[in-house]
Coordinates of C-alpha atoms in Angstrom, one line a residue:
M1 CA 0.0 0.0 0.0
R2 CA 1.4 3.4 -1.0
S3 CA 1.9 5.9 1.7
P4 CA 0.0 9.3 1.5
Y5 CA 3.4 11.0 1.2
L6 CA 4.3 9.1 -2.1
R7 CA 0.8 9.8 -3.5
A8 CA 1.1 13.5 -2.6
E9 CA 4.6 13.6 -4.2
R10 CA 3.2 12.0 -7.4
I11 CA 0.3 14.4 -7.6
L12 CA 2.6 17.4 -7.1
V13 CA 4.9 16.3 -10.0
I14 CA 2.0 15.7 -12.3
R15 CA 0.4 19.1 -11.6
L16 CA 3.7 20.9 -12.0
T17 CA 4.6 19.2 -15.3
S18 CA 1.0 19.8 -16.6
Y19 CA 1.3 23.5 -15.6
A20 CA 4.7 23.8 -17.3
A21 CA 3.5 22.1 -20.4
S22 CA 0.3 24.2 -20.7
H23 CA 2.2 27.5 -20.1
R24 CA 5.4 26.5 -22.1
I25 CA 7.6 27.9 -19.4
N26 CA 11.0 29.1 -20.6
I27 CA 12.7 31.2 -18.0
V28 CA 15.4 32.4 -20.4
T29 CA 13.0 34.1 -22.7
S30 CA 10.2 35.1 -20.3
P31 CA 10.3 38.9 -20.1
A32 CA 10.0 40.4 -16.6
S33 CA 7.6 43.0 -17.9
D34 CA 5.0 40.3 -18.6
Q35 CA 5.1 39.1 -15.0
S36 CA 3.3 40.6 -12.0
S37 CA 5.5 42.0 -9.3
R38 CA 3.0 40.9 -6.7
P39 CA 3.1 37.1 -6.1
S40 CA -0.1 35.2 -6.6
W41 CA -1.3 32.8 -3.9
A42 CA -0.1 30.0 -6.1
A43 CA 3.4 31.5 -6.3
I44 CA 3.4 32.0 -2.5
A45 CA 2.5 28.3 -2.1
L46 CA 5.3 27.3 -4.4
I47 CA 7.8 29.5 -2.5
G48 CA 6.7 27.6 0.7
V49 CA 7.3 24.3 -1.0
I50 CA 11.0 25.0 -2.0
T51 CA 11.6 26.8 1.4
I52 CA 10.5 23.7 3.3
F53 CA 11.9 21.0 1.0
W54 CA 15.3 22.5 0.4
G55 CA 15.6 23.6 4.0
V56 CA 15.0 20.1 5.3
N57 CA 17.4 18.6 2.7
F58 CA 20.5 19.6 4.7
P59 CA 19.7 17.5 7.8
S60 CA 18.5 14.8 5.4
I61 CA 21.9 14.8 3.7
K62 CA 23.7 14.6 7.1
I63 CA 21.5 11.6 8.1
A64 CA 22.3 9.9 4.7
V65 CA 26.1 10.3 4.8
S66 CA 26.3 9.2 8.4
E67 CA 25.6 5.6 7.2
F68 CA 25.9 5.7 3.4
P69 CA 29.1 6.1 1.3
V70 CA 29.2 9.7 0.1
W71 CA 30.2 9.0 -3.5
T72 CA 27.5 6.4 -4.0
F73 CA 24.9 8.6 -2.3
R74 CA 25.7 11.4 -4.7
V75 CA 25.7 9.2 -7.8
I76 CA 22.1 8.1 -6.9
C77 CA 21.1 11.7 -6.5
V78 CA 22.5 12.9 -9.9
I79 CA 21.1 9.9 -11.7
C80 CA 17.6 10.6 -10.4
G81 CA 18.0 14.3 -11.2
A82 CA 19.3 13.7 -14.8
T83 CA 16.7 11.1 -15.6
A84 CA 13.8 13.2 -14.3
M85 CA 14.9 16.5 -16.0
L86 CA 15.7 15.0 -19.4
G87 CA 12.6 12.7 -19.3
I88 CA 10.2 15.5 -18.3
G89 CA 11.9 18.0 -20.7
S90 CA 11.8 15.7 -23.7
L91 CA 8.9 13.4 -23.2
I92 CA 6.4 15.8 -21.5
L93 CA 7.4 19.3 -22.6
G94 CA 8.6 18.1 -26.1
H95 CA 12.1 19.7 -26.1
S96 CA 15.1 18.2 -27.8
P97 CA 17.0 16.1 -25.2
F98 CA 20.4 17.6 -26.2
V99 CA 22.3 20.8 -25.4
A100 CA 22.5 23.1 -28.4
K101 CA 25.8 23.0 -30.4
G102 CA 28.2 25.7 -29.2
E103 CA 26.7 25.6 -25.6
R104 CA 28.1 22.3 -24.5
R105 CA 31.5 23.5 -23.2
K106 CA 29.9 26.1 -20.9
A107 CA 27.2 23.7 -19.8
A108 CA 29.9 21.2 -18.8
L109 CA 31.8 23.8 -16.8
A110 CA 28.6 24.9 -15.1
G111 CA 27.7 21.3 -14.3
L112 CA 31.1 20.7 -12.7
C113 CA 30.6 23.7 -10.5
N114 CA 26.9 23.5 -9.7
I115 CA 26.5 19.7 -9.5
G116 CA 29.9 18.0 -9.2
G117 CA 31.7 20.4 -6.9
F118 CA 28.8 21.6 -5.0
Q119 CA 27.2 18.2 -4.2
L120 CA 30.5 16.7 -3.1
C121 CA 31.6 19.6 -1.0
V122 CA 28.2 19.7 0.8
A123 CA 28.1 16.0 1.4
F124 CA 31.7 15.7 2.8
G125 CA 31.3 19.0 4.7
L126 CA 28.1 17.9 6.5
M127 CA 29.9 14.8 7.7
V128 CA 31.7 17.0 10.3
V129 CA 29.6 20.2 10.5
D130 CA 26.2 20.6 12.0
A131 CA 23.5 20.7 9.2
G132 CA 22.1 24.0 10.5
R133 CA 25.5 25.7 10.1
G134 CA 26.0 24.1 6.8
T135 CA 22.7 25.5 5.5
I136 CA 23.7 29.0 6.5
I137 CA 27.1 28.8 4.8
A138 CA 25.9 27.1 1.6
Y139 CA 23.2 29.8 1.1
T140 CA 25.8 32.5 0.9
M141 CA 26.0 31.7 -2.8
P142 CA 24.5 35.0 -4.0
L143 CA 27.3 36.9 -2.2
W144 CA 30.0 35.0 -4.2
A145 CA 28.0 35.2 -7.4
T146 CA 28.0 39.0 -6.9
I147 CA 31.8 39.0 -6.7
F148 CA 32.2 36.8 -9.8
A149 CA 29.7 38.8 -11.7
T150 CA 31.6 42.0 -11.0
I151 CA 34.9 40.5 -12.1
F152 CA 33.8 38.4 -15.1
L153 CA 30.6 40.0 -16.3
G154 CA 31.5 43.6 -15.7
E155 CA 28.6 44.3 -13.3
R156 CA 29.0 47.4 -11.2
L157 CA 29.9 46.8 -7.6
T158 CA 27.6 49.3 -5.9
F159 CA 27.7 50.5 -2.3
T160 CA 24.8 48.2 -1.3
R161 CA 26.6 45.2 -2.8
I162 CA 29.9 46.1 -0.9
L163 CA 27.9 46.5 2.3
G164 CA 26.1 43.1 1.7
L165 CA 29.4 41.4 1.1
F166 CA 30.9 42.8 4.3
I167 CA 27.9 41.8 6.4
G168 CA 27.8 38.4 4.9
L169 CA 31.5 37.7 5.4
S170 CA 31.1 38.9 9.0
G171 CA 28.4 36.2 9.4
L172 CA 30.8 33.6 8.1
L173 CA 33.5 34.7 10.5
V174 CA 31.1 34.4 13.4
L175 CA 30.7 30.7 12.4
I176 CA 34.2 29.9 11.4
G177 CA 35.8 31.9 14.3
P178 CA 36.1 29.0 16.8
G179 CA 37.7 26.7 14.2
L180 CA 40.5 29.2 13.5
T181 CA 42.2 28.2 16.7
T182 CA 41.8 24.5 16.4
L183 CA 42.0 23.8 12.7
G184 CA 40.2 20.6 13.3
A185 CA 37.7 18.5 11.3
S186 CA 34.9 21.0 11.9
F187 CA 36.9 23.8 10.5
N188 CA 37.8 21.7 7.4
G189 CA 34.1 20.9 7.0
T190 CA 33.3 24.6 7.1
L191 CA 35.8 25.3 4.4
L192 CA 34.2 22.5 2.2
L193 CA 30.8 24.1 2.7
L194 CA 32.2 27.5 1.9
A195 CA 33.8 26.0 -1.2
A196 CA 30.4 24.6 -2.2
A197 CA 28.9 28.1 -2.0
V198 CA 31.7 29.6 -4.0
L199 CA 31.4 26.9 -6.7
W200 CA 27.6 27.4 -6.8
G201 CA 28.2 31.1 -7.3
A202 CA 30.7 30.5 -10.0
G203 CA 28.3 28.1 -11.8
T204 CA 25.6 30.7 -11.5
V205 CA 27.7 33.3 -13.2
L206 CA 28.6 30.8 -15.9
I207 CA 25.0 30.3 -16.6
K208 CA 24.3 34.0 -16.7
S209 CA 27.2 34.7 -19.1
Q210 CA 25.5 32.7 -21.9
N211 CA 22.4 33.5 -23.9
W212 CA 21.1 30.0 -23.9
T213 CA 19.0 28.5 -26.6
T214 CA 18.8 25.2 -24.8
P215 CA 15.7 25.0 -22.6
V216 CA 16.6 25.3 -18.9
I217 CA 15.2 22.0 -17.9
I218 CA 17.3 20.2 -20.5
L219 CA 20.3 22.3 -19.6
T220 CA 19.9 21.3 -15.9
G221 CA 19.6 17.6 -16.9
W222 CA 22.9 17.8 -18.7
Q223 CA 24.5 19.6 -15.8
F224 CA 23.6 16.6 -13.7
I225 CA 25.3 14.4 -16.3
F226 CA 28.4 16.5 -16.7
G227 CA 28.8 17.1 -13.0
G228 CA 28.0 13.5 -12.2
I229 CA 30.8 12.1 -14.3
P230 CA 33.6 12.9 -11.8
I231 CA 31.3 11.7 -9.0
L232 CA 30.9 8.4 -10.7
L233 CA 34.6 8.1 -11.2
G234 CA 35.2 8.8 -7.6
M235 CA 32.7 6.1 -6.6
L236 CA 34.5 3.6 -8.8
L237 CA 37.9 4.6 -7.5
F238 CA 37.2 4.9 -3.8
E239 CA 34.2 2.9 -3.1
T240 CA 34.5 -0.2 -5.3
G241 CA 34.5 -3.2 -3.0
V242 CA 33.6 -1.1 0.0
E243 CA 31.3 -3.1 2.2
I244 CA 28.2 -1.2 3.2
G245 CA 27.1 -2.2 6.7
P246 CA 23.6 -2.4 7.9
I247 CA 21.8 0.8 6.9
S248 CA 18.9 1.9 9.0
T249 CA 15.4 2.7 7.6
K250 CA 16.0 6.3 8.7
A251 CA 19.1 6.6 6.5
W252 CA 17.4 4.9 3.5
L253 CA 14.5 7.4 3.8
A254 CA 17.0 10.3 3.9
V255 CA 18.7 9.0 0.7
A256 CA 15.3 8.6 -1.0
Y257 CA 14.3 12.1 0.1
S258 CA 17.5 13.8 -1.1
A259 CA 17.5 11.9 -4.4
L260 CA 13.8 12.5 -5.2
V261 CA 12.4 15.6 -3.5
P262 CA 15.2 18.3 -3.8
M263 CA 16.6 16.9 -7.1
I264 CA 13.2 16.5 -8.9
I265 CA 10.3 18.3 -7.2
C266 CA 12.3 21.4 -6.0
H267 CA 13.7 21.9 -9.5
L268 CA 10.2 21.6 -11.1
V269 CA 8.8 24.0 -8.5
W270 CA 11.7 26.4 -9.1
Y271 CA 11.2 26.5 -12.9
T272 CA 7.5 26.9 -12.4
L273 CA 8.1 29.7 -9.9
I274 CA 10.6 31.5 -12.2
G275 CA 7.9 31.4 -15.0
M276 CA 5.4 33.1 -12.7
L277 CA 7.6 35.7 -11.0
P278 CA 10.3 38.2 -11.8
A279 CA 13.7 36.6 -11.2
S280 CA 14.6 39.0 -8.4
I281 CA 11.5 38.2 -6.4
A282 CA 12.2 34.4 -7.0
A283 CA 15.7 34.8 -5.8
I284 CA 14.6 36.7 -2.6
S285 CA 12.3 33.8 -1.9
T286 CA 15.3 31.6 -1.1
L287 CA 16.3 33.7 1.9
A288 CA 14.0 31.7 4.2
I289 CA 15.7 28.4 3.4
P290 CA 18.5 28.7 5.9
I291 CA 16.0 29.4 8.6
V292 CA 14.2 26.2 7.8
G293 CA 17.5 24.4 7.7
V294 CA 18.4 25.6 11.2
Y295 CA 15.1 24.7 12.7
S296 CA 14.8 21.3 10.9
S297 CA 18.3 20.4 12.0
A298 CA 17.4 21.2 15.6
I299 CA 14.2 19.1 15.4
L300 CA 15.5 16.1 13.3
L301 CA 19.1 15.9 14.6
G302 CA 18.8 17.5 18.0
E303 CA 21.4 20.1 17.1
R304 CA 21.9 22.9 19.5
V305 CA 21.0 26.3 18.1
G306 CA 23.0 28.9 20.1
T307 CA 23.7 32.6 20.0
R308 CA 26.5 32.2 17.5
E309 CA 24.3 30.4 15.0
W310 CA 21.4 32.9 15.3
L311 CA 23.8 35.9 14.9
A312 CA 25.4 34.4 11.8
L313 CA 22.0 33.5 10.4
C314 CA 20.7 37.1 10.9
L315 CA 23.9 38.6 9.4
V316 CA 23.8 36.3 6.3
V317 CA 20.0 36.9 5.7
C318 CA 20.6 40.7 6.0
A319 CA 23.5 40.5 3.6
L320 CA 21.5 38.6 1.0
A321 CA 18.6 41.0 1.3
I322 CA 20.9 44.0 0.8
V323 CA 22.5 42.4 -2.3
L324 CA 19.3 41.0 -3.8
V325 CA 16.7 43.7 -3.1
P326 CA 17.1 46.7 -5.5
P327 CA 17.6 50.1 -3.7
S328 CA 14.4 51.4 -5.4
D329 CA 12.4 48.7 -3.6
W330 CA 13.8 49.8 -0.2
R331 CA 12.9 53.4 -1.0
R332 CA 9.4 52.3 -2.0
K333 CA 8.9 50.4 1.3
K334 CA 9.9 53.5 3.3
R335 CA 7.1 55.6 1.8

């Protein structure tokens, strides 16, 4: 007998793919002027979905890698992601399943950053770092994307962006501070999670630097493939012949959750959301994800949430808000 959770997940996927097919969502070509700046109730509901599911994913990853080999775990995730994205994009939405000629090199580089590097750094980092802290660090990605965009895309580094970077880095120092004196495993894990955020930011700028003709859902599927190749090689090199001990039901559920919900449902929700909202509003909607990550880690893993974690969380969220919200929006809110 199927569980209500699996039935609900299947219904959500069907509804999202039906919506995408009927509206022919293409987030590359959808003009912001055609979209309402005020989110609809449907958009607000979808924001809630990604906030909860992506936030809970960090404690889920920590549970999975505590019992499951990291490389094998990530191979399962990327296979599920690639299969779902290419299958939905080609079979349901009717797109060609291949990346357009001339775009493959940049797609491969983006996949190595967004999928290969990010997924591995997060998985290994969470083996020694609390999931709540890991969520806060990983979601500093927009700060690093701002730096790379300034250097490689020629975007102007305004006062608000400089202020946001300063506050965000201060939040990181609050978390990293204790590790500077010990240089132990926790500090190394923090560096891995920071590297994940930097790689995600670099991959984001790579995507922004190209005027893609490949539909985003197909592009994402191939990023899973390109980024999954080194992960697969790592599994074959380091985990071939490794005996996997008894794995608890809790760990198997965590693997299933991480491989199916964030990789498939959250991406479908994200593409649908981008088709409904201006990109800036959609980006701002991710600011609540670290909060859910901290709370869910405390509930699911019993992690202690102290003053240091709350201070770092507040600083990072403030920094992201300063960087992502245009100054005109702040002035409008003051009136």
